[in-house]
Amino acid sequence: MQLSRDSAQQLLKEHGLRLTASRTAVLQALASAGQPLSLGELTKQLEGEGGDRATIFRTLVRFRDLGITQVVSQADRVDHYVLAAGPEKAEHEHPHFECVDCGGVSCLPAGAKVTVSAPEAWLDSVRGAAVHLRGACPDCF
Ligand SMILES: [Zn+2]
Ligand SMILES: [Zn+2]
């Protein structure tokens, strides 16, 4: 999904952030990615337009602190970010798939389900789950 420049800047304003090319570019890249992105992936994508790795890192941390982004995966101990605010935010309740070959993290379709069985006392306690599957993604398989 695309996040327009206007919507991206609106989002920055709502959170009291100064409008910078780098922040706008990071928001737009996250919105259009369709999957969680790591700092490395974002840096590669934004080469030339979004500033350097250090700037993008600071931007991501700031966004996370403000609830604009969310870390939905720590595959390989690397934070993978998604947009958590604005018109293009998406729920990421679905399972995520981590590819051990290319390192990519994919959102599995809503239909993908993992079922859990546990003693009843524990099932009642469950409020949520972060399901993480590992393997070779269809592109690498
Ligand atoms: Zn892969
Ligand atoms: Zn997802």
mmCIF file with all atom_site columns, C-alpha atoms and ligand atoms in Angstrom:
data_model
loop_
_atom_site.group_PDB
_atom_site.id
_atom_site.type_symbol
_atom_site.label_atom_id
_atom_site.label_alt_id
_atom_site.label_comp_id
_atom_site.label_asym_id
_atom_site.label_entity_id
_atom_site.label_seq_id
_atom_site.pdbx_PDB_ins_code
_atom_site.Cartn_x
_atom_site.Cartn_y
_atom_site.Cartn_z
_atom_site.occupancy
_atom_site.B_iso_or_equiv
_atom_site.pdbx_formal_charge
_atom_site.auth_seq_id
_atom_site.auth_comp_id
_atom_site.auth_asym_id
_atom_site.auth_atom_id
_atom_site.pdbx_PDB_model_num
ATOM   1   C  CA . MET A 1 1   ? 0.000  0.000   0.000  1.00 0.00 ? 1   MET A CA 1
ATOM   2   C  CA . GLN A 1 2   ? 1.173  3.484   -0.734 1.00 0.00 ? 2   GLN A CA 1
ATOM   3   C  CA . LEU A 1 3   ? 1.360  6.291   1.766  1.00 0.00 ? 3   LEU A CA 1
ATOM   4   C  CA . SER A 1 4   ? 1.181  9.665   0.054  1.00 0.00 ? 4   SER A CA 1
ATOM   5   C  CA . ARG A 1 5   ? 3.734  12.337  0.867  1.00 0.00 ? 5   ARG A CA 1
ATOM   6   C  CA . ASP A 1 6   ? 0.941  14.422  2.391  1.00 0.00 ? 6   ASP A CA 1
ATOM   7   C  CA . SER A 1 7   ? -0.258 11.608  4.650  1.00 0.00 ? 7   SER A CA 1
ATOM   8   C  CA . ALA A 1 8   ? 3.305  10.855  5.707  1.00 0.00 ? 8   ALA A CA 1
ATOM   9   C  CA . GLN A 1 9   ? 3.904  14.484  6.614  1.00 0.00 ? 9   GLN A CA 1
ATOM   10  C  CA . GLN A 1 10  ? 0.555  14.645  8.391  1.00 0.00 ? 10  GLN A CA 1
ATOM   11  C  CA . LEU A 1 11  ? 1.615  11.661  10.487 1.00 0.00 ? 11  LEU A CA 1
ATOM   12  C  CA . LEU A 1 12  ? 4.876  13.396  11.439 1.00 0.00 ? 12  LEU A CA 1
ATOM   13  C  CA . LYS A 1 13  ? 3.004  16.564  12.381 1.00 0.00 ? 13  LYS A CA 1
ATOM   14  C  CA . GLU A 1 14  ? 0.503  14.666  14.523 1.00 0.00 ? 14  GLU A CA 1
ATOM   15  C  CA . HIS A 1 15  ? 3.408  13.262  16.511 1.00 0.00 ? 15  HIS A CA 1
ATOM   16  C  CA . GLY A 1 16  ? 5.109  16.606  16.855 1.00 0.00 ? 16  GLY A CA 1
ATOM   17  C  CA . LEU A 1 17  ? 8.026  15.668  14.623 1.00 0.00 ? 17  LEU A CA 1
ATOM   18  C  CA . ARG A 1 18  ? 9.831  17.959  12.272 1.00 0.00 ? 18  ARG A CA 1
ATOM   19  C  CA . LEU A 1 19  ? 9.286  17.112  8.610  1.00 0.00 ? 19  LEU A CA 1
ATOM   20  C  CA . THR A 1 20  ? 12.465 15.735  7.104  1.00 0.00 ? 20  THR A CA 1
ATOM   21  C  CA . ALA A 1 21  ? 13.045 13.939  3.817  1.00 0.00 ? 21  ALA A CA 1
ATOM   22  C  CA . SER A 1 22  ? 14.466 10.977  5.677  1.00 0.00 ? 22  SER A CA 1
ATOM   23  C  CA . ARG A 1 23  ? 11.476 10.550  8.025  1.00 0.00 ? 23  ARG A CA 1
ATOM   24  C  CA . THR A 1 24  ? 9.025  10.887  5.150  1.00 0.00 ? 24  THR A CA 1
ATOM   25  C  CA . ALA A 1 25  ? 10.968 8.339   3.089  1.00 0.00 ? 25  ALA A CA 1
ATOM   26  C  CA . VAL A 1 26  ? 11.075 5.827   5.965  1.00 0.00 ? 26  VAL A CA 1
ATOM   27  C  CA . LEU A 1 27  ? 7.297  6.080   6.480  1.00 0.00 ? 27  LEU A CA 1
ATOM   28  C  CA . GLN A 1 28  ? 6.601  5.625   2.781  1.00 0.00 ? 28  GLN A CA 1
ATOM   29  C  CA . ALA A 1 29  ? 8.976  2.680   2.486  1.00 0.00 ? 29  ALA A CA 1
ATOM   30  C  CA . LEU A 1 30  ? 7.382  0.911   5.467  1.00 0.00 ? 30  LEU A CA 1
ATOM   31  C  CA . ALA A 1 31  ? 3.879  1.508   4.097  1.00 0.00 ? 31  ALA A CA 1
ATOM   32  C  CA . SER A 1 32  ? 4.634  0.129   0.665  1.00 0.00 ? 32  SER A CA 1
ATOM   33  C  CA . ALA A 1 33  ? 6.802  -2.810  1.773  1.00 0.00 ? 33  ALA A CA 1
ATOM   34  C  CA . GLY A 1 34  ? 3.959  -5.188  2.633  1.00 0.00 ? 34  GLY A CA 1
ATOM   35  C  CA . GLN A 1 35  ? 6.297  -6.981  5.032  1.00 0.00 ? 35  GLN A CA 1
ATOM   36  C  CA . PRO A 1 36  ? 8.328  -6.080  8.104  1.00 0.00 ? 36  PRO A CA 1
ATOM   37  C  CA . LEU A 1 37  ? 11.628 -4.372  7.251  1.00 0.00 ? 37  LEU A CA 1
ATOM   38  C  CA . SER A 1 38  ? 14.931 -4.343  9.091  1.00 0.00 ? 38  SER A CA 1
ATOM   39  C  CA . LEU A 1 39  ? 17.299 -1.399  9.339  1.00 0.00 ? 39  LEU A CA 1
ATOM   40  C  CA . GLY A 1 40  ? 19.539 -3.029  6.733  1.00 0.00 ? 40  GLY A CA 1
ATOM   41  C  CA . GLU A 1 41  ? 16.698 -3.516  4.271  1.00 0.00 ? 41  GLU A CA 1
ATOM   42  C  CA . LEU A 1 42  ? 15.480 0.045   4.731  1.00 0.00 ? 42  LEU A CA 1
ATOM   43  C  CA . THR A 1 43  ? 18.963 1.456   4.308  1.00 0.00 ? 43  THR A CA 1
ATOM   44  C  CA . LYS A 1 44  ? 19.392 -0.447  1.060  1.00 0.00 ? 44  LYS A CA 1
ATOM   45  C  CA . GLN A 1 45  ? 16.000 0.723   -0.224 1.00 0.00 ? 45  GLN A CA 1
ATOM   46  C  CA . LEU A 1 46  ? 16.529 4.340   0.692  1.00 0.00 ? 46  LEU A CA 1
ATOM   47  C  CA . GLU A 1 47  ? 20.076 4.681   -0.520 1.00 0.00 ? 47  GLU A CA 1
ATOM   48  C  CA . GLY A 1 48  ? 20.501 8.225   -1.791 1.00 0.00 ? 48  GLY A CA 1
ATOM   49  C  CA . GLU A 1 49  ? 17.134 9.618   -0.739 1.00 0.00 ? 49  GLU A CA 1
ATOM   50  C  CA . GLY A 1 50  ? 16.665 8.861   2.934  1.00 0.00 ? 50  GLY A CA 1
ATOM   51  C  CA . GLY A 1 51  ? 19.971 9.679   4.513  1.00 0.00 ? 51  GLY A CA 1
ATOM   52  C  CA . ASP A 1 52  ? 22.527 7.312   5.948  1.00 0.00 ? 52  ASP A CA 1
ATOM   53  C  CA . ARG A 1 53  ? 22.171 4.236   8.106  1.00 0.00 ? 53  ARG A CA 1
ATOM   54  C  CA . ALA A 1 54  ? 22.666 6.154   11.358 1.00 0.00 ? 54  ALA A CA 1
ATOM   55  C  CA . THR A 1 55  ? 19.928 8.639   10.480 1.00 0.00 ? 55  THR A CA 1
ATOM   56  C  CA . ILE A 1 56  ? 17.513 5.888   9.527  1.00 0.00 ? 56  ILE A CA 1
ATOM   57  C  CA . PHE A 1 57  ? 18.320 4.028   12.744 1.00 0.00 ? 57  PHE A CA 1
ATOM   58  C  CA . ARG A 1 58  ? 17.601 7.088   14.881 1.00 0.00 ? 58  ARG A CA 1
ATOM   59  C  CA . THR A 1 59  ? 14.395 7.649   12.929 1.00 0.00 ? 59  THR A CA 1
ATOM   60  C  CA . LEU A 1 60  ? 13.221 4.082   13.541 1.00 0.00 ? 60  LEU A CA 1
ATOM   61  C  CA . VAL A 1 61  ? 13.925 4.237   17.273 1.00 0.00 ? 61  VAL A CA 1
ATOM   62  C  CA . ARG A 1 62  ? 12.136 7.573   17.566 1.00 0.00 ? 62  ARG A CA 1
ATOM   63  C  CA . PHE A 1 63  ? 9.158  6.239   15.615 1.00 0.00 ? 63  PHE A CA 1
ATOM   64  C  CA . ARG A 1 64  ? 9.011  3.151   17.804 1.00 0.00 ? 64  ARG A CA 1
ATOM   65  C  CA . ASP A 1 65  ? 9.077  5.204   21.000 1.00 0.00 ? 65  ASP A CA 1
ATOM   66  C  CA . LEU A 1 66  ? 6.166  7.271   19.664 1.00 0.00 ? 66  LEU A CA 1
ATOM   67  C  CA . GLY A 1 67  ? 4.184  4.225   18.553 1.00 0.00 ? 67  GLY A CA 1
ATOM   68  C  CA . ILE A 1 68  ? 4.433  5.091   14.856 1.00 0.00 ? 68  ILE A CA 1
ATOM   69  C  CA . THR A 1 69  ? 6.275  1.877   14.173 1.00 0.00 ? 69  THR A CA 1
ATOM   70  C  CA . GLN A 1 70  ? 6.261  -1.430  15.913 1.00 0.00 ? 70  GLN A CA 1
ATOM   71  C  CA . VAL A 1 71  ? 8.750  -4.284  15.973 1.00 0.00 ? 71  VAL A CA 1
ATOM   72  C  CA . VAL A 1 72  ? 6.825  -7.416  14.996 1.00 0.00 ? 72  VAL A CA 1
ATOM   73  C  CA . SER A 1 73  ? 9.770  -9.711  14.490 1.00 0.00 ? 73  SER A CA 1
ATOM   74  C  CA . GLN A 1 74  ? 13.262 -10.144 15.841 1.00 0.00 ? 74  GLN A CA 1
ATOM   75  C  CA . ALA A 1 75  ? 14.335 -12.774 13.364 1.00 0.00 ? 75  ALA A CA 1
ATOM   76  C  CA . ASP A 1 76  ? 18.065 -13.400 13.715 1.00 0.00 ? 76  ASP A CA 1
ATOM   77  C  CA . ARG A 1 77  ? 17.954 -10.903 16.612 1.00 0.00 ? 77  ARG A CA 1
ATOM   78  C  CA . VAL A 1 78  ? 17.358 -8.084  14.146 1.00 0.00 ? 78  VAL A CA 1
ATOM   79  C  CA . ASP A 1 79  ? 14.377 -5.803  14.725 1.00 0.00 ? 79  ASP A CA 1
ATOM   80  C  CA . HIS A 1 80  ? 11.887 -5.830  11.849 1.00 0.00 ? 80  HIS A CA 1
ATOM   81  C  CA . TYR A 1 81  ? 9.602  -2.816  11.743 1.00 0.00 ? 81  TYR A CA 1
ATOM   82  C  CA . VAL A 1 82  ? 6.067  -2.205  10.489 1.00 0.00 ? 82  VAL A CA 1
ATOM   83  C  CA . LEU A 1 83  ? 3.939  0.906   10.389 1.00 0.00 ? 83  LEU A CA 1
ATOM   84  C  CA . ALA A 1 84  ? 1.678  1.078   13.465 1.00 0.00 ? 84  ALA A CA 1
ATOM   85  C  CA . ALA A 1 85  ? -0.021 4.448   12.938 1.00 0.00 ? 85  ALA A CA 1
ATOM   86  C  CA . GLY A 1 86  ? -1.679 6.441   10.169 1.00 0.00 ? 86  GLY A CA 1
ATOM   87  C  CA . PRO A 1 87  ? -4.053 5.442   7.365  1.00 0.00 ? 87  PRO A CA 1
ATOM   88  C  CA . GLU A 1 88  ? -1.839 2.616   6.082  1.00 0.00 ? 88  GLU A CA 1
ATOM   89  C  CA . LYS A 1 89  ? -1.188 0.890   9.374  1.00 0.00 ? 89  LYS A CA 1
ATOM   90  C  CA . ALA A 1 90  ? -1.896 -2.806  9.371  1.00 0.00 ? 90  ALA A CA 1
ATOM   91  C  CA . GLU A 1 91  ? -2.591 -5.308  12.080 1.00 0.00 ? 91  GLU A CA 1
ATOM   92  C  CA . HIS A 1 92  ? 0.107  -7.931  12.313 1.00 0.00 ? 92  HIS A CA 1
ATOM   93  C  CA . GLU A 1 93  ? -1.706 -10.567 14.307 1.00 0.00 ? 93  GLU A CA 1
ATOM   94  C  CA . HIS A 1 94  ? -0.955 -13.167 11.634 1.00 0.00 ? 94  HIS A CA 1
ATOM   95  C  CA . PRO A 1 95  ? 2.051  -15.477 11.796 1.00 0.00 ? 95  PRO A CA 1
ATOM   96  C  CA . HIS A 1 96  ? 5.336  -14.238 10.372 1.00 0.00 ? 96  HIS A CA 1
ATOM   97  C  CA . PHE A 1 97  ? 7.727  -16.321 8.363  1.00 0.00 ? 97  PHE A CA 1
ATOM   98  C  CA . GLU A 1 98  ? 11.465 -15.929 8.624  1.00 0.00 ? 98  GLU A CA 1
ATOM   99  C  CA . CYS A 1 99  ? 13.554 -17.148 5.697  1.00 0.00 ? 99  CYS A CA 1
ATOM   100 C  CA . VAL A 1 100 ? 16.838 -18.684 6.826  1.00 0.00 ? 100 VAL A CA 1
ATOM   101 C  CA . ASP A 1 101 ? 18.326 -18.148 3.350  1.00 0.00 ? 101 ASP A CA 1
ATOM   102 C  CA . CYS A 1 102 ? 17.574 -14.536 2.397  1.00 0.00 ? 102 CYS A CA 1
ATOM   103 C  CA . GLY A 1 103 ? 16.804 -13.327 5.930  1.00 0.00 ? 103 GLY A CA 1
ATOM   104 C  CA . GLY A 1 104 ? 13.491 -11.806 4.801  1.00 0.00 ? 104 GLY A CA 1
ATOM   105 C  CA . VAL A 1 105 ? 10.489 -11.737 7.117  1.00 0.00 ? 105 VAL A CA 1
ATOM   106 C  CA . SER A 1 106 ? 7.104  -12.204 5.438  1.00 0.00 ? 106 SER A CA 1
ATOM   107 C  CA . CYS A 1 107 ? 3.553  -11.671 6.642  1.00 0.00 ? 107 CYS A CA 1
ATOM   108 C  CA . LEU A 1 108 ? 1.589  -14.846 6.183  1.00 0.00 ? 108 LEU A CA 1
ATOM   109 C  CA . PRO A 1 109 ? -1.969 -14.450 4.869  1.00 0.00 ? 109 PRO A CA 1
ATOM   110 C  CA . ALA A 1 110 ? -4.747 -14.134 7.431  1.00 0.00 ? 110 ALA A CA 1
ATOM   111 C  CA . GLY A 1 111 ? -5.837 -17.658 6.531  1.00 0.00 ? 111 GLY A CA 1
ATOM   112 C  CA . ALA A 1 112 ? -2.585 -19.093 7.850  1.00 0.00 ? 112 ALA A CA 1
ATOM   113 C  CA . LYS A 1 113 ? -3.325 -20.511 11.254 1.00 0.00 ? 113 LYS A CA 1
ATOM   114 C  CA . VAL A 1 114 ? -1.291 -22.181 13.900 1.00 0.00 ? 114 VAL A CA 1
ATOM   115 C  CA . THR A 1 115 ? -3.284 -23.932 16.554 1.00 0.00 ? 115 THR A CA 1
ATOM   116 C  CA . VAL A 1 116 ? -2.156 -24.435 20.100 1.00 0.00 ? 116 VAL A CA 1
ATOM   117 C  CA . SER A 1 117 ? -3.327 -26.964 22.580 1.00 0.00 ? 117 SER A CA 1
ATOM   118 C  CA . ALA A 1 118 ? -2.614 -26.556 26.226 1.00 0.00 ? 118 ALA A CA 1
ATOM   119 C  CA . PRO A 1 119 ? -4.249 -27.362 29.548 1.00 0.00 ? 119 PRO A CA 1
ATOM   120 C  CA . GLU A 1 120 ? -7.459 -25.382 29.989 1.00 0.00 ? 120 GLU A CA 1
ATOM   121 C  CA . ALA A 1 121 ? -6.139 -23.279 32.848 1.00 0.00 ? 121 ALA A CA 1
ATOM   122 C  CA . TRP A 1 122 ? -3.403 -21.995 30.572 1.00 0.00 ? 122 TRP A CA 1
ATOM   123 C  CA . LEU A 1 123 ? -5.606 -21.475 27.533 1.00 0.00 ? 123 LEU A CA 1
ATOM   124 C  CA . ASP A 1 124 ? -7.772 -19.110 29.573 1.00 0.00 ? 124 ASP A CA 1
ATOM   125 C  CA . SER A 1 125 ? -4.677 -17.092 30.393 1.00 0.00 ? 125 SER A CA 1
ATOM   126 C  CA . VAL A 1 126 ? -3.625 -16.555 26.801 1.00 0.00 ? 126 VAL A CA 1
ATOM   127 C  CA . ARG A 1 127 ? -4.090 -12.965 25.586 1.00 0.00 ? 127 ARG A CA 1
ATOM   128 C  CA . GLY A 1 128 ? -2.102 -13.075 22.409 1.00 0.00 ? 128 GLY A CA 1
ATOM   129 C  CA . ALA A 1 129 ? 0.616  -14.886 20.558 1.00 0.00 ? 129 ALA A CA 1
ATOM   130 C  CA . ALA A 1 130 ? 3.512  -13.993 18.339 1.00 0.00 ? 130 ALA A CA 1
ATOM   131 C  CA . VAL A 1 131 ? 3.946  -16.882 15.976 1.00 0.00 ? 131 VAL A CA 1
ATOM   132 C  CA . HIS A 1 132 ? 7.178  -17.138 14.124 1.00 0.00 ? 132 HIS A CA 1
ATOM   133 C  CA . LEU A 1 133 ? 7.813  -19.776 11.506 1.00 0.00 ? 133 LEU A CA 1
ATOM   134 C  CA . ARG A 1 134 ? 11.220 -20.495 10.025 1.00 0.00 ? 134 ARG A CA 1
ATOM   135 C  CA . GLY A 1 135 ? 12.282 -22.102 6.797  1.00 0.00 ? 135 GLY A CA 1
ATOM   136 C  CA . ALA A 1 136 ? 13.052 -21.262 3.185  1.00 0.00 ? 136 ALA A CA 1
ATOM   137 C  CA . CYS A 1 137 ? 10.626 -18.766 1.652  1.00 0.00 ? 137 CYS A CA 1
ATOM   138 C  CA . PRO A 1 138 ? 8.971  -19.579 -1.722 1.00 0.00 ? 138 PRO A CA 1
ATOM   139 C  CA . ASP A 1 139 ? 11.561 -17.413 -3.516 1.00 0.00 ? 139 ASP A CA 1
ATOM   140 C  CA . CYS A 1 140 ? 14.468 -19.310 -1.999 1.00 0.00 ? 140 CYS A CA 1
ATOM   141 C  CA . PHE A 1 141 ? 12.939 -22.796 -1.824 1.00 0.00 ? 141 PHE A CA 1
HETATM 142 ZN ZN . ZN  B 2 .   ? 14.062 -16.277 1.166  1.00 0.00 ? 1   ZN  B ZN 1
HETATM 143 ZN ZN . ZN  B 2 .   ? 2.822  -8.981  9.355  1.00 0.00 ? 2   ZN  B ZN 1
#
